[in-house]
PDB file of C-alpha atoms and ligand atoms in Angstrom:
ATOM      1  CA  MET A1490       0.000   0.000   0.000  1.00 84.00           C
ATOM      2  CA  ARG A1491       1.220   3.477  -0.816  1.00 91.00           C
ATOM      3  CA  PRO A1492       1.952   5.626   2.220  1.00 96.00           C
ATOM      4  CA  ALA A1493      -0.274   8.638   2.934  1.00 97.00           C
ATOM      5  CA  ILE A1494       2.787  10.885   3.144  1.00 97.00           C
ATOM      6  CA  LEU A1495       6.266  10.349   1.800  1.00 97.00           C
ATOM      7  CA  ALA A1496       8.973  12.993   2.068  1.00 97.00           C
ATOM      8  CA  ASP A1497      12.366  12.423   0.528  1.00 97.00           C
ATOM      9  CA  LYS A1498      15.258  14.708   1.552  1.00 97.00           C
ATOM     10  CA  LEU A1499      12.831  17.593   1.870  1.00 98.00           C
ATOM     11  CA  THR A1500      14.713  20.875   2.229  1.00 98.00           C
ATOM     12  CA  LYS A1501      13.803  24.549   2.542  1.00 98.00           C
ATOM     13  CA  ASP A1502      16.103  27.549   2.542  1.00 97.00           C
ATOM     14  CA  TYR A1503      14.956  31.088   3.281  1.00 96.00           C
ATOM     15  CA  ALA A1504      17.416  33.768   2.148  1.00 94.00           C
ATOM     16  CA  GLY A1505      20.261  31.285   2.229  1.00 92.00           C
ATOM     17  CA  ARG A1506      19.326  29.987   5.691  1.00 95.00           C
ATOM     18  CA  ARG A1507      18.373  26.321   5.892  1.00 97.00           C
ATOM     19  CA  VAL A1508      15.184  25.943   7.962  1.00 97.00           C
ATOM     20  CA  VAL A1509      14.327  22.352   6.981  1.00 97.00           C
ATOM     21  CA  SER A1510      17.175  20.020   6.152  1.00 97.00           C
ATOM     22  CA  ARG A1511      16.952  16.818   4.071  1.00 97.00           C
ATOM     23  CA  LEU A1512      13.966  15.497   5.926  1.00 97.00           C
ATOM     24  CA  ASP A1513      12.876  11.904   5.247  1.00 97.00           C
ATOM     25  CA  LEU A1514       9.466  10.819   6.438  1.00 97.00           C
ATOM     26  CA  ARG A1515       6.942   8.100   5.743  1.00 97.00           C
ATOM     27  CA  VAL A1516       3.463   8.122   7.280  1.00 98.00           C
ATOM     28  CA  GLU A1517       1.265   5.113   6.569  1.00 97.00           C
ATOM     29  CA  LYS A1518      -2.453   5.331   5.941  1.00 97.00           C
ATOM     30  CA  GLY A1519      -4.408   5.238   9.208  1.00 97.00           C
ATOM     31  CA  GLU A1520      -1.612   6.615  11.378  1.00 97.00           C
ATOM     32  CA  LEU A1521      -1.936   9.427  13.901  1.00 97.00           C
ATOM     33  CA  PHE A1522       1.507  10.948  13.518  1.00 98.00           C
ATOM     34  CA  GLY A1523       2.950  13.763  15.613  1.00 97.00           C
ATOM     35  CA  PHE A1524       5.619  16.162  14.466  1.00 96.00           C
ATOM     36  CA  LEU A1525       7.124  17.561  17.644  1.00 95.00           C
ATOM     37  CA  GLY A1526       9.588  20.388  18.115  1.00 93.00           C
ATOM     38  CA  PRO A1527      10.094  23.782  19.745  1.00 90.00           C
ATOM     39  CA  ASN A1528       8.985  27.075  18.222  1.00 89.00           C
ATOM     40  CA  GLY A1529      10.929  27.864  15.089  1.00 91.00           C
ATOM     41  CA  ALA A1530      12.154  24.276  14.568  1.00 94.00           C
ATOM     42  CA  GLY A1531      10.629  24.063  11.087  1.00 96.00           C
ATOM     43  CA  LYS A1532       7.315  22.287  11.730  1.00 96.00           C
ATOM     44  CA  THR A1533       5.053  24.738   9.914  1.00 96.00           C
ATOM     45  CA  THR A1534       7.449  25.026   6.996  1.00 97.00           C
ATOM     46  CA  THR A1535       7.511  21.231   6.670  1.00 97.00           C
ATOM     47  CA  MET A1536       3.743  20.992   6.852  1.00 97.00           C
ATOM     48  CA  ARG A1537       3.378  23.717   4.248  1.00 96.00           C
ATOM     49  CA  MET A1538       5.706  21.824   1.909  1.00 96.00           C
ATOM     50  CA  LEU A1539       3.744  18.604   2.462  1.00 96.00           C
ATOM     51  CA  THR A1540       0.514  20.387   1.601  1.00 95.00           C
ATOM     52  CA  THR A1541       1.637  22.265  -1.549  1.00 93.00           C
ATOM     53  CA  LEU A1542       1.548  25.684   0.187  1.00 93.00           C
ATOM     54  CA  THR A1543       5.326  26.190   0.133  1.00 95.00           C
ATOM     55  CA  LYS A1544       7.644  25.044  -2.627  1.00 95.00           C
ATOM     56  CA  PRO A1545      10.600  23.025  -1.363  1.00 97.00           C
ATOM     57  CA  THR A1546      14.116  24.214  -2.217  1.00 97.00           C
ATOM     58  CA  SER A1547      14.901  20.586  -2.956  1.00 97.00           C
ATOM     59  CA  GLY A1548      13.584  17.127  -2.191  1.00 97.00           C
ATOM     60  CA  LYS A1549      10.312  15.476  -2.974  1.00 96.00           C
ATOM     61  CA  VAL A1550       6.866  14.908  -1.463  1.00 96.00           C
ATOM     62  CA  GLU A1551       4.300  12.300  -2.379  1.00 96.00           C
ATOM     63  CA  ILE A1552       0.763  12.286  -1.025  1.00 96.00           C
ATOM     64  CA  ASN A1553      -1.021   8.955  -1.503  1.00 93.00           C
ATOM     65  CA  GLY A1554       1.617   8.072  -4.091  1.00 92.00           C
ATOM     66  CA  PHE A1555       1.208  11.260  -6.143  1.00 92.00           C
ATOM     67  CA  ASP A1556       4.034  13.725  -6.624  1.00 93.00           C
ATOM     68  CA  VAL A1557       3.063  17.056  -5.045  1.00 90.00           C
ATOM     69  CA  ALA A1558       5.192  19.075  -7.469  1.00 89.00           C
ATOM     70  CA  ALA A1559       3.579  17.516 -10.531  1.00 87.00           C
ATOM     71  CA  ASP A1560       0.041  16.932  -9.373  1.00 84.00           C
ATOM     72  CA  GLY A1561      -0.602  19.622  -6.745  1.00 78.00           C
ATOM     73  CA  ARG A1562      -4.092  20.549  -7.843  1.00 79.00           C
ATOM     74  CA  ASN A1563      -5.477  17.023  -7.630  1.00 81.00           C
ATOM     75  CA  ILE A1564      -3.655  16.319  -4.412  1.00 88.00           C
ATOM     76  CA  LYS A1565      -5.221  19.340  -2.728  1.00 87.00           C
ATOM     77  CA  ALA A1566      -8.637  17.721  -2.940  1.00 87.00           C
ATOM     78  CA  SER A1567      -7.406  14.636  -1.105  1.00 91.00           C
ATOM     79  CA  PHE A1568      -6.540  16.221   2.220  1.00 95.00           C
ATOM     80  CA  GLY A1569      -7.899  18.679   4.762  1.00 94.00           C
ATOM     81  CA  ILE A1570      -5.765  21.226   6.577  1.00 95.00           C
ATOM     82  CA  VAL A1571      -6.178  23.266   9.733  1.00 94.00           C
ATOM     83  CA  GLN A1572      -3.573  25.990   9.849  1.00 93.00           C
ATOM     84  CA  GLN A1573      -2.276  27.636  12.975  1.00 89.00           C
ATOM     85  CA  HIS A1574      -3.726  31.093  12.432  1.00 89.00           C
ATOM     86  CA  LEU A1575      -7.447  31.836  12.358  1.00 87.00           C
ATOM     87  CA  SER A1576      -8.553  31.384   8.793  1.00 88.00           C
ATOM     88  CA  LEU A1577     -12.307  31.725   9.265  1.00 94.00           C
ATOM     89  CA  ASN A1578     -14.280  34.662   7.941  1.00 95.00           C
ATOM     90  CA  ARG A1579     -15.027  36.655  11.082  1.00 94.00           C
ATOM     91  CA  GLU A1580     -17.989  38.483   9.562  1.00 93.00           C
ATOM     92  CA  LEU A1581     -19.822  35.233   8.895  1.00 96.00           C
ATOM     93  CA  THR A1582     -21.463  32.776  11.241  1.00 97.00           C
ATOM     94  CA  VAL A1583     -20.126  29.302  11.973  1.00 97.00           C
ATOM     95  CA  ARG A1584     -22.582  27.758   9.538  1.00 97.00           C
ATOM     96  CA  GLU A1585     -21.947  30.356   6.839  1.00 97.00           C
ATOM     97  CA  ASN A1586     -18.230  29.628   7.021  1.00 97.00           C
ATOM     98  CA  LEU A1587     -18.882  25.947   6.422  1.00 97.00           C
ATOM     99  CA  GLU A1588     -21.358  26.781   3.694  1.00 96.00           C
ATOM    100  CA  LEU A1589     -18.812  28.937   1.889  1.00 95.00           C
ATOM    101  CA  HIS A1590     -16.183  26.230   2.066  1.00 94.00           C
ATOM    102  CA  ALA A1591     -18.614  23.561   0.841  1.00 95.00           C
ATOM    103  CA  ARG A1592     -19.399  25.720  -2.185  1.00 94.00           C
ATOM    104  CA  LEU A1593     -15.696  26.072  -2.914  1.00 91.00           C
ATOM    105  CA  HIS A1594     -15.592  22.290  -3.030  1.00 90.00           C
ATOM    106  CA  HIS A1595     -18.574  22.269  -5.402  1.00 91.00           C
ATOM    107  CA  ILE A1596     -20.755  20.262  -3.052  1.00 91.00           C
ATOM    108  CA  GLY A1597     -24.366  20.378  -4.241  1.00 91.00           C
ATOM    109  CA  ARG A1598     -27.026  22.133  -2.182  1.00 89.00           C
ATOM    110  CA  ARG A1599     -28.771  19.150  -0.632  1.00 89.00           C
ATOM    111  CA  GLU A1600     -25.577  17.302   0.180  1.00 92.00           C
ATOM    112  CA  ARG A1601     -24.148  20.558   1.521  1.00 94.00           C
ATOM    113  CA  LYS A1602     -26.899  20.932   4.084  1.00 94.00           C
ATOM    114  CA  GLU A1603     -26.634  17.332   5.211  1.00 94.00           C
ATOM    115  CA  ARG A1604     -22.858  17.411   5.415  1.00 94.00           C
ATOM    116  CA  ILE A1605     -22.818  20.670   7.395  1.00 96.00           C
ATOM    117  CA  ASP A1606     -25.446  19.387   9.833  1.00 96.00           C
ATOM    118  CA  GLU A1607     -23.449  16.212  10.287  1.00 92.00           C
ATOM    119  CA  LEU A1608     -20.175  18.086  10.842  1.00 93.00           C
ATOM    120  CA  LEU A1609     -21.679  20.601  13.251  1.00 95.00           C
ATOM    121  CA  ASP A1610     -22.885  17.655  15.277  1.00 92.00           C
ATOM    122  CA  TYR A1611     -19.491  15.933  15.004  1.00 91.00           C
ATOM    123  CA  VAL A1612     -17.589  18.914  16.418  1.00 90.00           C
ATOM    124  CA  GLU A1613     -20.424  19.723  18.862  1.00 92.00           C
ATOM    125  CA  MET A1614     -21.148  23.138  17.374  1.00 94.00           C
ATOM    126  CA  THR A1615     -24.801  22.690  16.374  1.00 96.00           C
ATOM    127  CA  GLU A1616     -26.023  25.078  19.047  1.00 96.00           C
ATOM    128  CA  LYS A1617     -23.527  27.747  18.048  1.00 96.00           C
ATOM    129  CA  GLN A1618     -23.998  27.479  14.289  1.00 96.00           C
ATOM    130  CA  ASP A1619     -25.647  30.903  13.942  1.00 97.00           C
ATOM    131  CA  GLN A1620     -23.073  32.773  16.015  1.00 97.00           C
ATOM    132  CA  LEU A1621     -20.587  35.097  14.363  1.00 97.00           C
ATOM    133  CA  ILE A1622     -17.003  33.836  14.543  1.00 96.00           C
ATOM    134  CA  ASP A1623     -16.011  36.879  16.602  1.00 94.00           C
ATOM    135  CA  ARG A1624     -18.523  35.857  19.260  1.00 93.00           C
ATOM    136  CA  ILE A1625     -17.308  32.319  19.926  1.00 95.00           C
ATOM    137  CA  SER A1626     -14.429  31.046  22.092  1.00 93.00           C
ATOM    138  CA  GLU A1627     -11.006  30.014  20.805  1.00 91.00           C
ATOM    139  CA  GLY A1628     -11.801  26.336  21.306  1.00 91.00           C
ATOM    140  CA  MET A1629     -14.995  26.710  19.280  1.00 93.00           C
ATOM    141  CA  LYS A1630     -13.090  28.480  16.508  1.00 94.00           C
ATOM    142  CA  ARG A1631     -10.639  25.591  16.417  1.00 93.00           C
ATOM    143  CA  ARG A1632     -13.487  23.060  16.241  1.00 93.00           C
ATOM    144  CA  THR A1633     -15.111  25.058  13.448  1.00 95.00           C
ATOM    145  CA  MET A1634     -11.832  25.058  11.533  1.00 95.00           C
ATOM    146  CA  ILE A1635     -11.617  21.293  11.964  1.00 94.00           C
ATOM    147  CA  ALA A1636     -15.195  20.890  10.695  1.00 94.00           C
ATOM    148  CA  ARG A1637     -14.354  23.038   7.713  1.00 95.00           C
ATOM    149  CA  ALA A1638     -11.263  20.962   6.900  1.00 94.00           C
ATOM    150  CA  LEU A1639     -13.420  17.813   6.929  1.00 93.00           C
ATOM    151  CA  ILE A1640     -16.114  19.105   4.611  1.00 93.00           C
ATOM    152  CA  HIS A1641     -14.985  17.184   1.516  1.00 91.00           C
ATOM    153  CA  ARG A1642     -14.452  13.946   3.507  1.00 90.00           C
ATOM    154  CA  PRO A1643     -10.655  13.869   3.204  1.00 93.00           C
ATOM    155  CA  LYS A1644      -8.887  10.702   4.350  1.00 95.00           C
ATOM    156  CA  LEU A1645      -5.791  12.699   5.329  1.00 97.00           C
ATOM    157  CA  ILE A1646      -5.860  15.620   7.765  1.00 97.00           C
ATOM    158  CA  PHE A1647      -3.048  18.047   8.576  1.00 97.00           C
ATOM    159  CA  LEU A1648      -3.303  20.002  11.816  1.00 96.00           C
ATOM    160  CA  ASP A1649      -0.752  22.707  12.645  1.00 96.00           C
ATOM    161  CA  GLU A1650      -0.527  23.177  16.426  1.00 93.00           C
ATOM    162  CA  PRO A1651      -4.214  22.316  16.871  1.00 92.00           C
ATOM    163  CA  THR A1652      -4.438  23.235  20.554  1.00 91.00           C
ATOM    164  CA  VAL A1653      -2.020  26.121  20.907  1.00 89.00           C
ATOM    165  CA  GLY A1654      -3.377  28.749  23.258  1.00 84.00           C
ATOM    166  CA  LEU A1655      -6.282  26.620  24.499  1.00 87.00           C
ATOM    167  CA  ASP A1656      -6.928  25.898  28.169  1.00 87.00           C
ATOM    168  CA  ALA A1657      -6.440  22.357  29.454  1.00 89.00           C
ATOM    169  CA  GLN A1658     -10.104  21.367  29.345  1.00 87.00           C
ATOM    170  CA  THR A1659     -10.674  22.730  25.830  1.00 88.00           C
ATOM    171  CA  ARG A1660      -7.462  21.086  24.684  1.00 90.00           C
ATOM    172  CA  ARG A1661      -8.779  17.702  25.819  1.00 92.00           C
ATOM    173  CA  ARG A1662     -11.951  18.229  23.850  1.00 89.00           C
ATOM    174  CA  VAL A1663      -9.941  18.895  20.702  1.00 90.00           C
ATOM    175  CA  TRP A1664      -7.844  15.797  21.489  1.00 94.00           C
ATOM    176  CA  ASP A1665     -11.024  13.703  21.641  1.00 93.00           C
ATOM    177  CA  LEU A1666     -12.024  15.071  18.254  1.00 90.00           C
ATOM    178  CA  ILE A1667      -8.618  14.243  16.754  1.00 94.00           C
ATOM    179  CA  ARG A1668      -8.810  10.701  18.143  1.00 96.00           C
ATOM    180  CA  ALA A1669     -12.328  10.335  16.727  1.00 92.00           C
ATOM    181  CA  MET A1670     -11.216  11.470  13.264  1.00 91.00           C
ATOM    182  CA  ASN A1671      -8.410   8.930  13.342  1.00 95.00           C
ATOM    183  CA  SER A1672     -10.568   6.049  14.573  1.00 95.00           C
ATOM    184  CA  ASP A1673     -13.125   6.967  11.896  1.00 92.00           C
ATOM    185  CA  GLY A1674     -10.434   6.166   9.334  1.00 94.00           C
ATOM    186  CA  ALA A1675      -8.514   9.380   8.654  1.00 96.00           C
ATOM    187  CA  THR A1676      -4.741   9.566   8.650  1.00 97.00           C
ATOM    188  CA  VAL A1677      -3.735  12.474  10.888  1.00 97.00           C
ATOM    189  CA  PHE A1678      -0.512  14.459  10.742  1.00 98.00           C
ATOM    190  CA  LEU A1679      -0.230  17.055  13.483  1.00 97.00           C
ATOM    191  CA  THR A1680       2.492  19.414  14.590  1.00 96.00           C
ATOM    192  CA  THR A1681       2.896  20.371  18.202  1.00 95.00           C
ATOM    193  CA  HIS A1682       5.383  21.788  20.652  1.00 93.00           C
ATOM    194  CA  TYR A1683       3.495  20.224  23.554  1.00 92.00           C
ATOM    195  CA  ILE A1684       5.177  17.029  24.732  1.00 91.00           C
ATOM    196  CA  GLU A1685       2.035  15.842  26.501  1.00 92.00           C
ATOM    197  CA  GLU A1686       0.000  16.323  23.334  1.00 94.00           C
ATOM    198  CA  ALA A1687       2.331  14.132  21.297  1.00 95.00           C
ATOM    199  CA  GLU A1688       2.378  11.524  24.082  1.00 93.00           C
ATOM    200  CA  ALA A1689      -1.377  11.559  24.593  1.00 94.00           C
ATOM    201  CA  LEU A1690      -2.316  11.283  20.935  1.00 95.00           C
ATOM    202  CA  CYS A1691       0.403   9.910  18.726  1.00 96.00           C
ATOM    203  CA  LYS A1692       1.438   6.324  18.124  1.00 94.00           C
ATOM    204  CA  ARG A1693       4.506   7.552  16.289  1.00 97.00           C
ATOM    205  CA  VAL A1694       6.360  10.839  16.415  1.00 97.00           C
ATOM    206  CA  GLY A1695       9.114  12.672  14.601  1.00 97.00           C
ATOM    207  CA  ILE A1696      11.147  15.163  16.619  1.00 96.00           C
ATOM    208  CA  ILE A1697      12.481  18.167  14.733  1.00 95.00           C
ATOM    209  CA  HIS A1698      15.179  20.488  16.009  1.00 95.00           C
ATOM    210  CA  GLN A1699      16.687  23.351  13.999  1.00 95.00           C
ATOM    211  CA  GLY A1700      15.331  21.898  10.777  1.00 96.00           C
ATOM    212  CA  ASN A1701      16.689  18.382  11.357  1.00 96.00           C
ATOM    213  CA  MET A1702      14.708  15.271  12.197  1.00 96.00           C
ATOM    214  CA  ILE A1703      16.577  14.091  15.275  1.00 95.00           C
ATOM    215  CA  ALA A1704      14.331  11.170  16.255  1.00 95.00           C
ATOM    216  CA  LEU A1705      11.571   9.165  14.637  1.00 96.00           C
ATOM    217  CA  GLY A1706       9.606   6.296  16.084  1.00 96.00           C
ATOM    218  CA  ARG A1707       7.090   5.171  18.690  1.00 96.00           C
ATOM    219  CA  PRO A1708       7.312   7.237  21.898  1.00 95.00           C
ATOM    220  CA  GLU A1709       7.948   4.127  24.009  1.00 94.00           C
ATOM    221  CA  ASP A1710      10.812   3.012  21.755  1.00 96.00           C
ATOM    222  CA  LEU A1711      12.401   6.471  21.735  1.00 96.00           C
ATOM    223  CA  CYS A1712      12.189   6.588  25.546  1.00 95.00           C
ATOM    224  CA  ARG A1713      13.692   3.115  25.832  1.00 94.00           C
ATOM    225  CA  ASP A1714      16.584   4.101  23.573  1.00 94.00           C
ATOM    226  CA  VAL A1715      17.387   7.040  25.850  1.00 92.00           C
ATOM    227  CA  GLY A1716      16.833   4.960  29.013  1.00 93.00           C
ATOM    228  CA  SER A1717      13.410   4.112  30.400  1.00 94.00           C
ATOM    229  CA  ILE A1718      14.141   5.554  33.837  1.00 95.00           C
ATOM    230  CA  ALA A1719      15.140   9.170  34.368  1.00 93.00           C
ATOM    231  CA  VAL A1720      16.964  10.571  37.372  1.00 91.00           C
ATOM    232  CA  GLU A1721      16.270  14.271  37.692  1.00 89.00           C
ATOM    233  CA  ALA A1722      18.669  15.788  40.178  1.00 85.00           C
ATOM    234  CA  ARG A1723      18.486  19.384  41.307  1.00 82.00           C
ATOM    235  CA  ARG A1724      21.780  20.555  42.721  1.00 76.00           C
ATOM    236  CA  LYS A1725      21.757  22.810  45.741  1.00 72.00           C
ATOM    237  CA  GLY A1726      22.959  25.659  43.482  1.00 72.00           C
ATOM    238  CA  GLY A1727      19.765  25.324  41.419  1.00 75.00           C
ATOM    239  CA  GLU A1728      21.021  23.553  38.277  1.00 79.00           C
ATOM    240  CA  THR A1729      19.145  20.389  37.253  1.00 82.00           C
ATOM    241  CA  SER A1730      20.841  17.434  35.623  1.00 83.00           C
ATOM    242  CA  TYR A1731      19.158  14.518  33.883  1.00 87.00           C
ATOM    243  CA  LEU A1732      20.557  10.997  33.738  1.00 89.00           C
ATOM    244  CA  TYR A1733      18.975   7.959  32.137  1.00 92.00           C
ATOM    245  CA  PHE A1734      19.063   4.291  33.094  1.00 93.00           C
ATOM    246  CA  PRO A1735      17.624   1.115  31.593  1.00 93.00           C
ATOM    247  CA  ASP A1736      15.784   0.182  34.807  1.00 93.00           C
ATOM    248  CA  ARG A1737      14.911   1.335  38.333  1.00 93.00           C
ATOM    249  CA  PRO A1738      17.527  -0.761  40.212  1.00 93.00           C
ATOM    250  CA  SER A1739      20.393   0.782  38.244  1.00 92.00           C
ATOM    251  CA  ALA A1740      18.920   4.271  38.729  1.00 90.00           C
ATOM    252  CA  ALA A1741      18.527   3.651  42.486  1.00 89.00           C
ATOM    253  CA  GLU A1742      22.074   2.330  42.711  1.00 89.00           C
ATOM    254  CA  TYR A1743      23.404   5.470  41.050  1.00 86.00           C
ATOM    255  CA  VAL A1744      21.439   7.717  43.403  1.00 85.00           C
ATOM    256  CA  GLN A1745      22.799   5.898  46.467  1.00 84.00           C
ATOM    257  CA  THR A1746      26.368   6.478  45.379  1.00 81.00           C
ATOM    258  CA  GLN A1747      25.892  10.236  45.056  1.00 75.00           C
ATOM    259  CA  SER A1748      27.092  12.727  47.635  1.00 65.00           C
ATOM    260  CA  GLN A1749      24.949  15.310  49.360  1.00 64.00           C
ATOM    261  CA  ASP A1750      25.329  17.848  46.521  1.00 65.00           C
ATOM    262  CA  PHE A1751      21.777  17.237  45.422  1.00 69.00           C
ATOM    263  CA  GLY A1752      18.939  19.148  47.034  1.00 74.00           C
ATOM    264  CA  ASN A1753      16.252  17.077  45.376  1.00 81.00           C
ATOM    265  CA  ILE A1754      16.324  13.849  43.384  1.00 85.00           C
ATOM    266  CA  VAL A1755      13.385  12.391  41.466  1.00 89.00           C
ATOM    267  CA  ILE A1756      13.382   8.935  39.890  1.00 92.00           C
ATOM    268  CA  ARG A1757      10.654   8.582  37.271  1.00 94.00           C
ATOM    269  CA  GLU A1758       9.822   7.049  33.921  1.00 94.00           C
ATOM    270  CA  SER A1759      11.354   8.922  31.029  1.00 95.00           C
ATOM    271  CA  ASN A1760       9.199  10.742  28.481  1.00 93.00           C
ATOM    272  CA  LEU A1761       9.571  12.513  25.150  1.00 93.00           C
ATOM    273  CA  GLU A1762      10.879  15.619  26.891  1.00 91.00           C
ATOM    274  CA  ASP A1763      13.796  13.475  28.067  1.00 92.00           C
ATOM    275  CA  VAL A1764      14.375  12.210  24.551  1.00 93.00           C
ATOM    276  CA  PHE A1765      14.556  15.821  23.392  1.00 91.00           C
ATOM    277  CA  ILE A1766      16.832  16.910  26.248  1.00 88.00           C
ATOM    278  CA  GLU A1767      19.159  13.975  25.719  1.00 88.00           C
ATOM    279  CA  LEU A1768      19.450  14.566  21.980  1.00 88.00           C
ATOM    280  CA  THR A1769      19.758  18.346  22.039  1.00 86.00           C
ATOM    281  CA  GLY A1770      20.791  19.354  25.536  1.00 77.00           C
ATOM    282  CA  ARG A1771      17.723  21.593  25.748  1.00 68.00           C
ATOM    283  CA  LYS A1772      14.114  21.531  26.861  1.00 61.00           C
ATOM    284  CA  VAL A1773      11.392  21.684  24.211  1.00 56.00           C
ATOM    285  CA  VAL A1774       9.520  24.491  25.907  1.00 52.00           C
ATOM    286  CA  GLY A1775      11.553  27.439  27.083  1.00 40.00           C
ATOM    287  CA  GLY A1776      14.838  25.726  26.227  1.00 33.00           C
TER     288      GLY A1776
HETATM  289  N1  ATP B2155       8.399  32.924   4.834  1.00 81.16           N
HETATM  290  C1  ATP B2155       9.509  32.889   5.582  1.00 81.16           C
HETATM  291  N2  ATP B2155      10.575  33.681   5.286  1.00 81.16           N
HETATM  292  C2  ATP B2155      11.700  33.635   6.019  1.00 81.16           C
HETATM  293  N3  ATP B2155      11.882  32.824   7.096  1.00 81.16           N
HETATM  294  C3  ATP B2155      10.859  32.028   7.449  1.00 81.16           C
HETATM  295  C4  ATP B2155       9.620  32.010   6.703  1.00 81.16           C
HETATM  296  N4  ATP B2155       8.790  31.102   7.287  1.00 81.16           N
HETATM  297  C5  ATP B2155       9.476  30.587   8.331  1.00 81.16           C
HETATM  298  N5  ATP B2155      10.703  31.134   8.436  1.00 81.16           N
HETATM  299  C6  ATP B2155      11.732  30.803   9.435  1.00 81.16           C
HETATM  300  O1  ATP B2155      11.945  29.414   9.365  1.00 81.16           O
HETATM  301  C7  ATP B2155      12.167  28.876  10.676  1.00 81.16           C
HETATM  302  C8  ATP B2155      11.183  27.755  10.915  1.00 81.16           C
HETATM  303  O2  ATP B2155       9.878  28.312  11.058  1.00 81.16           O
HETATM  304  P1  ATP B2155       8.567  27.437  11.225  1.00 81.16           P
HETATM  305  O3  ATP B2155       7.409  28.378  11.304  1.00 81.16           O
HETATM  306  O4  ATP B2155       8.553  26.378  10.206  1.00 81.16           O
HETATM  307  O5  ATP B2155       8.823  26.775  12.638  1.00 81.16           O
HETATM  308  P2  ATP B2155       7.803  26.034  13.604  1.00 81.16           P
HETATM  309  O6  ATP B2155       8.540  24.863  14.127  1.00 81.16           O
HETATM  310  O7  ATP B2155       6.527  25.798  12.910  1.00 81.16           O
HETATM  311  O8  ATP B2155       7.582  27.068  14.746  1.00 81.16           O
HETATM  312  P3  ATP B2155       6.218  27.735  15.275  1.00 81.16           P
HETATM  313  O9  ATP B2155       5.629  26.726  16.170  1.00 81.16           O
HETATM  314  O10 ATP B2155       6.731  28.949  16.015  1.00 81.16           O
HETATM  315  O11 ATP B2155       5.411  28.079  14.063  1.00 81.16           O
HETATM  316  C9  ATP B2155      12.030  30.031  11.650  1.00 81.16           C
HETATM  317  O12 ATP B2155      13.304  30.492  11.973  1.00 81.16           O
HETATM  318  C10 ATP B2155      11.257  31.067  10.854  1.00 81.16           C
HETATM  319  O13 ATP B2155      11.598  32.361  11.264  1.00 81.16           O
END
């Protein structure tokens, strides 16, 4: 079976500066894939190249086996995209926004009504359908954008930072929606700089740092490669060091041999933040 997304040495330079570097990626149909990295790492640029919005400097992208450079127009109809910035018409209502988008996709009147009703229900926006975009919350705007991206029943959905700026409860609601889209058969590619979002949602992740893919795989495998158990030690001076061990006994043994320099030591399971720290020497957020 052809993969949903295939990127081969995908590269982008802006004014001579390389922002995405020879990125290889393969996402199979049905996956919920997370592209994780700090602000400015190159996530949006990569997603824009995958979705025909930005032309690569070099390298190649295939969507469902079709070359994006050669067949961009047809490919566009095969996926849905939710970009990071608000791209709804603020002077229209929720329903009118969906209506407008359905017309752009040449969906006939009767089917349009049915599809919009169905989608409003899916993203739990039926009650708010007649509200102007300016009058609804950020979470509702995000759900409306997701509904709009689904209007032509794409089997591949791109989401750029789908929960950025949302509170924890609203974020979980959007997560539920993303999981539902995936279990209803869509391949999902999302970018995020939230570790917990990638861990909560994605079966497989790519980690991008300064334009380079520094890790790719299942979160549990990436954590195991770094060391499944993390020892987080805060020195009395305030500096925190991270050490990784294959199991708890070896972590505990290490801790016992340490002097009193540490004010606070935590032994815990490692996570994707640790993978990032170990590979880059920095934290994803605020690093
Ligand atoms: N059109 C552009 N012209 C010049 N530089 C750009 C352009 N778009 C992005 N960049 C630069 O490319 C780098 C990667 O940006 P990109 O938006 O892809 O990162 P990101 O990982 O998506 O971060 P964020 O989460 O902040 O959007 C940044 O240094 C950014 O300033």
